[in-house]
Tab-separated table of C-alpha atoms and ligand atoms in Angstrom:
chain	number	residue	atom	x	y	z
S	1	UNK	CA	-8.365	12.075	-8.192
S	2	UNK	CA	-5.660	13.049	-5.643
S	3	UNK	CA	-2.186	13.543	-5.994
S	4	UNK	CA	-0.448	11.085	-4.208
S	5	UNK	CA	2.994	12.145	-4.616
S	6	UNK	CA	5.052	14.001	-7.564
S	7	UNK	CA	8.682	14.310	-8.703
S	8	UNK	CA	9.657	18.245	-9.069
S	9	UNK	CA	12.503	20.536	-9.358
S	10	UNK	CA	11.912	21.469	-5.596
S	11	UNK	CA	12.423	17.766	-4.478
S	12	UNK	CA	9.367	14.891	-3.672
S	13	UNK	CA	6.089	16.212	-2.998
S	14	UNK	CA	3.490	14.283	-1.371
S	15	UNK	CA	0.222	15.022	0.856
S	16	UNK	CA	0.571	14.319	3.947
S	17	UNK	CA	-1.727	11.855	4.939
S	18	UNK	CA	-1.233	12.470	8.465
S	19	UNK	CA	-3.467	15.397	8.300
S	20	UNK	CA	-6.429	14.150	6.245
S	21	UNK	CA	-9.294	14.378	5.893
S	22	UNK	CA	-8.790	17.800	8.330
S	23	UNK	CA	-6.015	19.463	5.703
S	24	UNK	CA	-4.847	19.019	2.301
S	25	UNK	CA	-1.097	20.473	3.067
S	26	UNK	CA	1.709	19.171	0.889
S	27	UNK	CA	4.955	18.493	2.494
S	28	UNK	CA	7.862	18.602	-0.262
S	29	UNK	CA	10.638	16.931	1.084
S	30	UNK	CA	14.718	18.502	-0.388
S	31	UNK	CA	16.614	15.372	0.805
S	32	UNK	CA	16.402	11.202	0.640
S	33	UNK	CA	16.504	11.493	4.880
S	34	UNK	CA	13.603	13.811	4.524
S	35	UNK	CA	11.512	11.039	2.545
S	36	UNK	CA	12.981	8.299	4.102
S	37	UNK	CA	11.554	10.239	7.191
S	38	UNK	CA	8.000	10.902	5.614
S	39	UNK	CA	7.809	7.191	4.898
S	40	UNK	CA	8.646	6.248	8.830
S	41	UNK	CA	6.312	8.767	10.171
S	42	UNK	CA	3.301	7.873	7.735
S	43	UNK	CA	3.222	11.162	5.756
S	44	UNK	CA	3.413	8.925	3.092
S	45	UNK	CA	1.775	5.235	3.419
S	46	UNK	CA	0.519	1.836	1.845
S	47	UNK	CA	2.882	-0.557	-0.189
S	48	UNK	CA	2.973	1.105	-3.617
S	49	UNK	CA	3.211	4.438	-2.803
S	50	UNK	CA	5.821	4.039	-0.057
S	51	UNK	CA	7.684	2.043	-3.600
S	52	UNK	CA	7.339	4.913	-5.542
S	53	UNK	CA	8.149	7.151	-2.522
S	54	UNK	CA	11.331	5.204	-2.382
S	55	UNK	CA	12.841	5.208	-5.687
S	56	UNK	CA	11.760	9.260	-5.955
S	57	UNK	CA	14.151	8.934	-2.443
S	58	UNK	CA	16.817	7.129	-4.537
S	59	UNK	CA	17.049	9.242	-7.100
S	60	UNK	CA	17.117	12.428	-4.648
S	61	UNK	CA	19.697	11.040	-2.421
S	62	UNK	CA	21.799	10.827	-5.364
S	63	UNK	CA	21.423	13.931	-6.433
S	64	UNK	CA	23.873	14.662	-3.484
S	65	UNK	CA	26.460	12.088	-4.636
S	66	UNK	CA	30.382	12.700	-5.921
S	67	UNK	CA	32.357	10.793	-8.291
S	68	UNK	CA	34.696	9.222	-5.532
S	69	UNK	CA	31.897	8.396	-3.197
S	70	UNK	CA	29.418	6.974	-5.583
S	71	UNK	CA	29.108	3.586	-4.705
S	72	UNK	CA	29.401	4.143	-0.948
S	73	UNK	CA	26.704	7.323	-0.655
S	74	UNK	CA	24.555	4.888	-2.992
S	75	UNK	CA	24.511	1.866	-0.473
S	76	UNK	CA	24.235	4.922	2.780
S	77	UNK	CA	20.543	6.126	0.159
S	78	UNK	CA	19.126	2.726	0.012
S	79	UNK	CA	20.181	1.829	3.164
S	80	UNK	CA	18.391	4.474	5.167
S	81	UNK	CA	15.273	3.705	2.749
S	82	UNK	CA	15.254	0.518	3.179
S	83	UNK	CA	15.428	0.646	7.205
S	84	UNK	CA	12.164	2.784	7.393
S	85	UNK	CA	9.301	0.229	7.671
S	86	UNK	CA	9.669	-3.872	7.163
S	87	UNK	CA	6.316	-5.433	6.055
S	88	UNK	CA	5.721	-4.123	2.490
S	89	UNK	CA	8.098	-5.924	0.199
S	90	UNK	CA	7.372	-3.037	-2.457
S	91	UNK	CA	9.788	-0.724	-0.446
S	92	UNK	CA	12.422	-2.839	-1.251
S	93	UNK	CA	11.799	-3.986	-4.303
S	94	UNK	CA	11.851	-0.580	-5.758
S	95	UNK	CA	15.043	0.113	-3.588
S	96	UNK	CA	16.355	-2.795	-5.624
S	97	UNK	CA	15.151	-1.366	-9.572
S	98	UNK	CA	16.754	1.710	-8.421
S	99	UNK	CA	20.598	0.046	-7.404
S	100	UNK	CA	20.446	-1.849	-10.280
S	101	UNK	CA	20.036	1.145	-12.689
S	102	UNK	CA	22.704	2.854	-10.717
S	103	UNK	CA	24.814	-0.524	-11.054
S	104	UNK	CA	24.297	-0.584	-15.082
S	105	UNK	CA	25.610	2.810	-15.945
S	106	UNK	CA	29.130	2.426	-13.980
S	107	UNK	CA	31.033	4.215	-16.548
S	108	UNK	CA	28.717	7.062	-17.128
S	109	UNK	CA	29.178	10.244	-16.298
S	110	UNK	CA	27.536	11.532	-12.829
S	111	UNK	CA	25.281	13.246	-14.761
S	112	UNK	CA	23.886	10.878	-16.423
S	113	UNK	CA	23.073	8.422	-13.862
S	114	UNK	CA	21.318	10.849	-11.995
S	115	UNK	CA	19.424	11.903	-14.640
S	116	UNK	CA	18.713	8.360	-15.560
S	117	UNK	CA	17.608	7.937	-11.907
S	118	UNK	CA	15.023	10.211	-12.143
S	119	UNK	CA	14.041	8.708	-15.479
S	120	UNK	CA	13.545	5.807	-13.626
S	121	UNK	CA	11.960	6.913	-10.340
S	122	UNK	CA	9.167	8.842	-12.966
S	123	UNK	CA	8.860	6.045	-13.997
S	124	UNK	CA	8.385	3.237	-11.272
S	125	UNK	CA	5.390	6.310	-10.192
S	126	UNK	CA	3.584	5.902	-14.058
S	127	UNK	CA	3.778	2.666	-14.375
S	128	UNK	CA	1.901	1.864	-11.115
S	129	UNK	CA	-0.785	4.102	-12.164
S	130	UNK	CA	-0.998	1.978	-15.558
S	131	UNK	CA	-0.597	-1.378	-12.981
S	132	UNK	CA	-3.402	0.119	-10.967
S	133	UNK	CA	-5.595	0.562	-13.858
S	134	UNK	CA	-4.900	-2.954	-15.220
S	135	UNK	CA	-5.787	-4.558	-11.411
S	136	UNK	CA	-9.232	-2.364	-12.069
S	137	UNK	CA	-9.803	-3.984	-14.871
S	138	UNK	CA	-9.074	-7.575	-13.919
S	139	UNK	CA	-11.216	-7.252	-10.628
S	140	UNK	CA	-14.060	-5.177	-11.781
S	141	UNK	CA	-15.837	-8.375	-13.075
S	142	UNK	CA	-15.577	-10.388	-9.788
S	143	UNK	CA	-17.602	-7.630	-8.103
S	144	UNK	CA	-21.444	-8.520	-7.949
S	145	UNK	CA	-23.275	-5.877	-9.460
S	146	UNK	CA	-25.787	-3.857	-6.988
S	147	UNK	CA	-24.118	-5.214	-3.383
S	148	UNK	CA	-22.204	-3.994	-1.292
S	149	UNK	CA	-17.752	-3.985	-1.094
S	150	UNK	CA	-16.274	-4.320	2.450
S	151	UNK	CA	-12.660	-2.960	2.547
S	152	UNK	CA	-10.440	-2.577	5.382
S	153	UNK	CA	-7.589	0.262	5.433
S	154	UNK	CA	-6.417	2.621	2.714
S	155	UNK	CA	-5.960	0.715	-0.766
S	156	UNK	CA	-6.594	3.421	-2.936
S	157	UNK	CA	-5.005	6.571	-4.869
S	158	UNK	CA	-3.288	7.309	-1.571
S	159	UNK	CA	-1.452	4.057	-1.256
S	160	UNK	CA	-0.567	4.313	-4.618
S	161	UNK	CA	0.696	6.682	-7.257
S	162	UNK	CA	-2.973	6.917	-8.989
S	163	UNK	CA	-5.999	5.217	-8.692
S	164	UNK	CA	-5.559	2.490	-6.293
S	165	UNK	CA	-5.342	-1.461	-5.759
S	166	UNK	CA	-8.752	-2.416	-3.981
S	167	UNK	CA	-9.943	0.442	-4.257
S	168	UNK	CA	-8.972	0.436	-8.472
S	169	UNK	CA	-11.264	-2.519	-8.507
S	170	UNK	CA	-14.045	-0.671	-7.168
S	171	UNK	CA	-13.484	2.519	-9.389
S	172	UNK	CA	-12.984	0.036	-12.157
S	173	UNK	CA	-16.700	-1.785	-10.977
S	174	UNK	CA	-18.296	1.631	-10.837
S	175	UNK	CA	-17.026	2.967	-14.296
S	176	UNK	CA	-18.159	-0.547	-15.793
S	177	UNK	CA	-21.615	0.825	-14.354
S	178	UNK	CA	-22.464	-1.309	-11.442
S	179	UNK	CA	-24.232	-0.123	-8.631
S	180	UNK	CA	-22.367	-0.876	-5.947
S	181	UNK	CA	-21.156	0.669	-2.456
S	182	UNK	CA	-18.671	0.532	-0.150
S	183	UNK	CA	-18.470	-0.256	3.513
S	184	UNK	CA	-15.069	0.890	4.648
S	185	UNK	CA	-13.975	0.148	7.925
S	186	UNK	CA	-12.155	2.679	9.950
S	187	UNK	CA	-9.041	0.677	10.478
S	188	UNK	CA	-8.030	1.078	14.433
S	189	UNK	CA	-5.661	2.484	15.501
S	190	UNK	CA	-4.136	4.490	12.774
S	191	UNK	CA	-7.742	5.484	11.001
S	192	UNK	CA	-6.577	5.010	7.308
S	193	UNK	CA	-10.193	3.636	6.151
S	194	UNK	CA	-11.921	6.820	8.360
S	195	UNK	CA	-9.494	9.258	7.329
S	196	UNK	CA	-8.037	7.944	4.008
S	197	UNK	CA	-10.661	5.675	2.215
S	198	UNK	CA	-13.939	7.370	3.402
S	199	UNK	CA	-12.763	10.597	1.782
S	200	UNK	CA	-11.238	10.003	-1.018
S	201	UNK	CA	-14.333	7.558	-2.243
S	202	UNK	CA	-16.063	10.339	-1.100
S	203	UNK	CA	-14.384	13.007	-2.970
S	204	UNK	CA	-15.030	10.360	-6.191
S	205	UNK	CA	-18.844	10.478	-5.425
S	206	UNK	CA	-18.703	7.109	-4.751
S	207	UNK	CA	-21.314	5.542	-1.839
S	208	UNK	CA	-19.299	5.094	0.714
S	209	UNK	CA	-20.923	3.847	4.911
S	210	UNK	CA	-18.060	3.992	7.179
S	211	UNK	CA	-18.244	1.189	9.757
S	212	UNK	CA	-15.904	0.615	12.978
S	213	UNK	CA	-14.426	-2.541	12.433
S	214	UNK	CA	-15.915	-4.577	14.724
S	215	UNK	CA	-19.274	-4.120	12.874
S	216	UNK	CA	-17.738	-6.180	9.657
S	217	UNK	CA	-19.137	-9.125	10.915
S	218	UNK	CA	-22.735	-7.720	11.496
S	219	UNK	CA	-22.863	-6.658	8.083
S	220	UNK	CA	-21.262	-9.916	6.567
S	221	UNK	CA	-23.831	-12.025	8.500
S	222	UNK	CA	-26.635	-9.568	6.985
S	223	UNK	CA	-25.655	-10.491	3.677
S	224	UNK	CA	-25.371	-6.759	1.516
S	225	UNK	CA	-22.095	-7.510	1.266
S	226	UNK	CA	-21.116	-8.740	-2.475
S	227	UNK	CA	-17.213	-9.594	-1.927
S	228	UNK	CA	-14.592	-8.316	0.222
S	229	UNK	CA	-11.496	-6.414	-1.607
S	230	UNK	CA	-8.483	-5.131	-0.067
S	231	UNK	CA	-4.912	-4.758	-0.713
S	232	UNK	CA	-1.701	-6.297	0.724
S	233	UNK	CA	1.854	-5.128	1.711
S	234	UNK	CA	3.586	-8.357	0.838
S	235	UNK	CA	2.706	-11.631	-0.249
S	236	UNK	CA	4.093	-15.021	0.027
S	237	UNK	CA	4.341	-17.588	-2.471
S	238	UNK	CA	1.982	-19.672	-0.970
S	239	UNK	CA	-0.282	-16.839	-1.587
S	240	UNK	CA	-0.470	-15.952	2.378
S	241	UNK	CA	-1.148	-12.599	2.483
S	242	UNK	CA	0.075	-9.717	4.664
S	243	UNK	CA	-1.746	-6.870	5.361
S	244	UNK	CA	-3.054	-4.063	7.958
S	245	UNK	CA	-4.065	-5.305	11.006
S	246	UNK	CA	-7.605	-6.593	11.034
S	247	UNK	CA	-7.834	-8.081	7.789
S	248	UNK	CA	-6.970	-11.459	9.310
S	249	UNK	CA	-10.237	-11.043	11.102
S	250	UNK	CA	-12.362	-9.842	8.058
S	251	UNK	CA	-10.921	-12.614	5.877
S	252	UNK	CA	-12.099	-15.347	8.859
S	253	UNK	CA	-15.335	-13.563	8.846
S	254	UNK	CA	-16.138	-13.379	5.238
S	255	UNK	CA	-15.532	-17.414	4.750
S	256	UNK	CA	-17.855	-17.901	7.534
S	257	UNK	CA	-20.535	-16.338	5.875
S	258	UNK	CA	-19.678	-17.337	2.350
S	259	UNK	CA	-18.578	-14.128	1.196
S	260	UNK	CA	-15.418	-13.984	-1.693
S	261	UNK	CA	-12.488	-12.322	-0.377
S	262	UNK	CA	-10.478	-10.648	-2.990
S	263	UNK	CA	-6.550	-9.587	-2.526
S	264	UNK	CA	-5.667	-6.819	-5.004
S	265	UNK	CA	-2.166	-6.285	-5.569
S	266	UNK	CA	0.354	-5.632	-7.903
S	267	UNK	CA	2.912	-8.139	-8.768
S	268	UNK	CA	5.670	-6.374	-6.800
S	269	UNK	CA	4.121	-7.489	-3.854
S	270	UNK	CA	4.988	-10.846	-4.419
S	271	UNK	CA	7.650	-12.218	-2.318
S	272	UNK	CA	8.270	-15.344	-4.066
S	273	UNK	CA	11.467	-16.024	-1.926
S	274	UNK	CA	9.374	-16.668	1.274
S	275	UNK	CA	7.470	-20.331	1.516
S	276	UNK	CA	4.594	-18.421	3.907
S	277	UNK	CA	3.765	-15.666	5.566
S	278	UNK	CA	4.896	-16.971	8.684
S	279	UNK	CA	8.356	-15.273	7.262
S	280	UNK	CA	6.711	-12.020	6.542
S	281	UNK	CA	8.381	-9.687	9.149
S	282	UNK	CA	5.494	-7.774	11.037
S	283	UNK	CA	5.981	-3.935	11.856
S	284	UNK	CA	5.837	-3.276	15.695
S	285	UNK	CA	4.519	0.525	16.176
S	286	UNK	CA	4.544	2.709	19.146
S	287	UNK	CA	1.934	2.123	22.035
S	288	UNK	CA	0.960	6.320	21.777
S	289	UNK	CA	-1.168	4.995	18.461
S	290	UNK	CA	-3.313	2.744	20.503
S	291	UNK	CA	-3.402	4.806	23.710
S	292	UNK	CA	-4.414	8.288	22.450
S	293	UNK	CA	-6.893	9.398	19.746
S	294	UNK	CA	-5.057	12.554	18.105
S	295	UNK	CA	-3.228	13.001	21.086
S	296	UNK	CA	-6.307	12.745	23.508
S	297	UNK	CA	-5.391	9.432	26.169
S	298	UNK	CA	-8.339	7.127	25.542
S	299	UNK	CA	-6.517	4.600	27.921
S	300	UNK	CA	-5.073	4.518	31.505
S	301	UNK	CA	-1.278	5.834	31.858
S	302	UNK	CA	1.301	2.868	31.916
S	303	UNK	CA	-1.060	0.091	30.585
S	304	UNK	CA	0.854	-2.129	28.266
S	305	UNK	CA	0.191	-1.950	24.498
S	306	UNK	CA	1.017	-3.970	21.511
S	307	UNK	CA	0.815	-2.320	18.376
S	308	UNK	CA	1.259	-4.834	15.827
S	309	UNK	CA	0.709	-2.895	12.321
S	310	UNK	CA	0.076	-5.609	10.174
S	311	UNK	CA	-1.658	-9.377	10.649
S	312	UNK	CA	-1.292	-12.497	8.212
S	313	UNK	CA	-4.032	-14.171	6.353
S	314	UNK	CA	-3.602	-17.701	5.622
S	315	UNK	CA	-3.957	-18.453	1.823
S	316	UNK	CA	-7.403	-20.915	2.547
S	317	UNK	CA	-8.912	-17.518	3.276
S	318	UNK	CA	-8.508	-15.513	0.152
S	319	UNK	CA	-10.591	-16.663	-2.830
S	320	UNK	CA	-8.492	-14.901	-5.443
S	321	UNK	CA	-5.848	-12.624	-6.086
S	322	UNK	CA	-6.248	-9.692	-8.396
S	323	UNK	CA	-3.038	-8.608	-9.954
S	324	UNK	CA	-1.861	-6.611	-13.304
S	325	UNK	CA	-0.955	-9.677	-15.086
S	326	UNK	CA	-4.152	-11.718	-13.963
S	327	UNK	CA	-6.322	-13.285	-11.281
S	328	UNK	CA	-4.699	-15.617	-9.089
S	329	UNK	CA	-6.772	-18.710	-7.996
S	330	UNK	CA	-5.423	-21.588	-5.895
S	331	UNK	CA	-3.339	-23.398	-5.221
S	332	UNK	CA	-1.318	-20.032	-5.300
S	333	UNK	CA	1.775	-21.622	-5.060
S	334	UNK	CA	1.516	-22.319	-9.129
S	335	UNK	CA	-1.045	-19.740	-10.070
S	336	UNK	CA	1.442	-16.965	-8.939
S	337	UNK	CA	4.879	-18.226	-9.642
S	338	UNK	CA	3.131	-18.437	-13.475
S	339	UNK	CA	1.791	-14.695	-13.681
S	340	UNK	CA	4.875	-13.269	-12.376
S	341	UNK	CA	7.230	-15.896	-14.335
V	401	MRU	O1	0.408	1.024	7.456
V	401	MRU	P1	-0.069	1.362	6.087
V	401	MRU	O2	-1.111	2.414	6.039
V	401	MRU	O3	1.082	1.638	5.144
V	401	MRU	O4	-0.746	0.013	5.589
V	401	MRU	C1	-1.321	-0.019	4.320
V	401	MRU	C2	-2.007	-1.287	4.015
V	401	MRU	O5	-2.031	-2.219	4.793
V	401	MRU	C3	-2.598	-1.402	2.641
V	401	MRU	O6	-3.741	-2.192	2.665
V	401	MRU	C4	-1.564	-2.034	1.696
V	401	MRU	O7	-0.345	-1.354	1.783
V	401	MRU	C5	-2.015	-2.046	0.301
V	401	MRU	S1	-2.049	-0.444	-0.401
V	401	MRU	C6	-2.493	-0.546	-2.024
């Protein structure tokens, strides 16, 4: 499996996702701008891993601190972090582990509340891995052995530290030895499921058809399709769910035809202080995503553009959600507040 991203002596390494499936180039980035600018720019994407990203970010930035400054360079760290991208609640929710580690150890010598941080940031990055696994295991049995899994965007190693959400509920399915397949749709505009999911399924030998993703409802209507599975970047307590743009769509089309759709996330996703994902703030990217195809114009000059990076399913869409701790079933407003009570 890929590395996703690693904590060395040199600083935060990560692949840069930007140039896959063309190039496997690492980027390692020295300073907590340099991640926090990685995470902006989409070196380094999908809620878990931009987390992880994060608290490797924290624990970097403070690297740089002084004994005078320490609270203030602390807040200027998390701050710049935390102002990167808005939809996936795990961004700040690691932001949040990391402050209060820094918080507890007032007292303790500079060195050992950065070496602390690190401890920490290592290990917000294993313990996702082990979360991944545990999602896996939950899901694997809700996928119908020798059909077909629709996912849309990148849920897998590459969103994550290891393994993957959705996609850790597929690798789970196959290594429980069902036959099954994926249809991954390309994800328009930024290409996550054609660049991100297609290869690294494929790298894992696993059957993978890449579809565009106005052909999910074709293939839902047809019937090979066993369940949908994808991940989220933040979820509401109502168990509305907020993720890439499109799944709205696939989630509407999958009920339709009387297809499961499946939300695999870990429990930081949860944002139990919102009522619904009306709340959820929705990231706004720039109209050069949707008007060019790696840099070629595929549109007129000066057309307007919205780029809306993210959509909301409504919670009577999603038939379950997969977590660490447990499946979810509704009404989600008690099934989640009791697996992440
Ligand atoms: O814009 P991205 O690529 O960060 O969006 C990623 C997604 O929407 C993923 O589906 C989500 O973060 C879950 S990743 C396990």
């Amino acid at each position: 499996m890929v590395e996703t991203i690693e904590w060395t002596a040199d600083g935060v390494v990560m692949i840069d996702q930007t140039r896959l499936p063309r190039e496997t180039v690492y980027v390692t980035c020295k300073t907590y701008e340099e991640v926090a600018e990685a995470i902006r720019s989409m070196v380094i994407r999908g809620a878990p891993a931009i987390g992880v990203a994060a608290a490797m970010g924290v624990a970097l930035g403070m690297l740089g601190s002084d004994e005078g400054d320490f609270d203030a360079h602390l807040e200027r760290v998390c701050g710049a972090l935390a102002a990167t991208r808005p939809t996936a609640v795990n961004l700040f929710w690691a932001i949040d582990r990391m402050k209060r580690v820094a918080q507890s150890l007032r007292g303790h010598s500079l060195n050992e509340i950065r070496a602390r941080l690190i401890d920490e940031a290592v290990h917000v990055y294993r313990e996702d891995i082990a979360i991944n696994r545990s999602i896996g295991a939950n899901g694997a049995p809700l996928v119908p052995d020798g059909k077909r899994v629709l996912t849309h965007c990148n849920a897998g190693a590459l969103a994550t530290a290891g393994y993957g959400t959705a996609l850790g509920v597929v690798r789970a399915a196959v290594e429980a030895g069902k036959k099954i397949a994926v249809y991954a749709d390309e994800t328009r505009p930024f290409l996550q499921g054609a660049r991100l999911t297609a290869w690294e399924l494929q790298q894992d030998g696993i059957e993978t058809t890449l579809i565009t993703d106005n052909m999910a409802g074709y293939f839902l209507r047809r019937g090979e399709i066993g369940c949908v599975v994808v991940g989220a970047d933040r979820i509401a307590r109502n168990g509305d769910v907020a993720n890439k743009i499109g799944t709205y769509s696939v989630a509407v089309l999958a009920k339709e035809n009387g297809v499961p759709f499946y939300v695999a996330a870990p429990i930081s996703t949860l944002d139990l202080t919102l009522a619904d994902g009306d709340r959820i703030p929705i990231e706004q990217r720039a109209a050069a995503e949707v008007t060019h195809v790696f840099g070629v114009p595929v549109a007129p000059e000066g057309i307007s553009v919205a780029n809306p990076a993210f959509d909301v399913t409504p919670n009577r869409y999603v038939t379950a959600i997969i977590t660490e701790k447990g499946v979810a079933y509704p009404p989600y407003e008690e099934s989640l507040a009791r697996l992440a009570g």
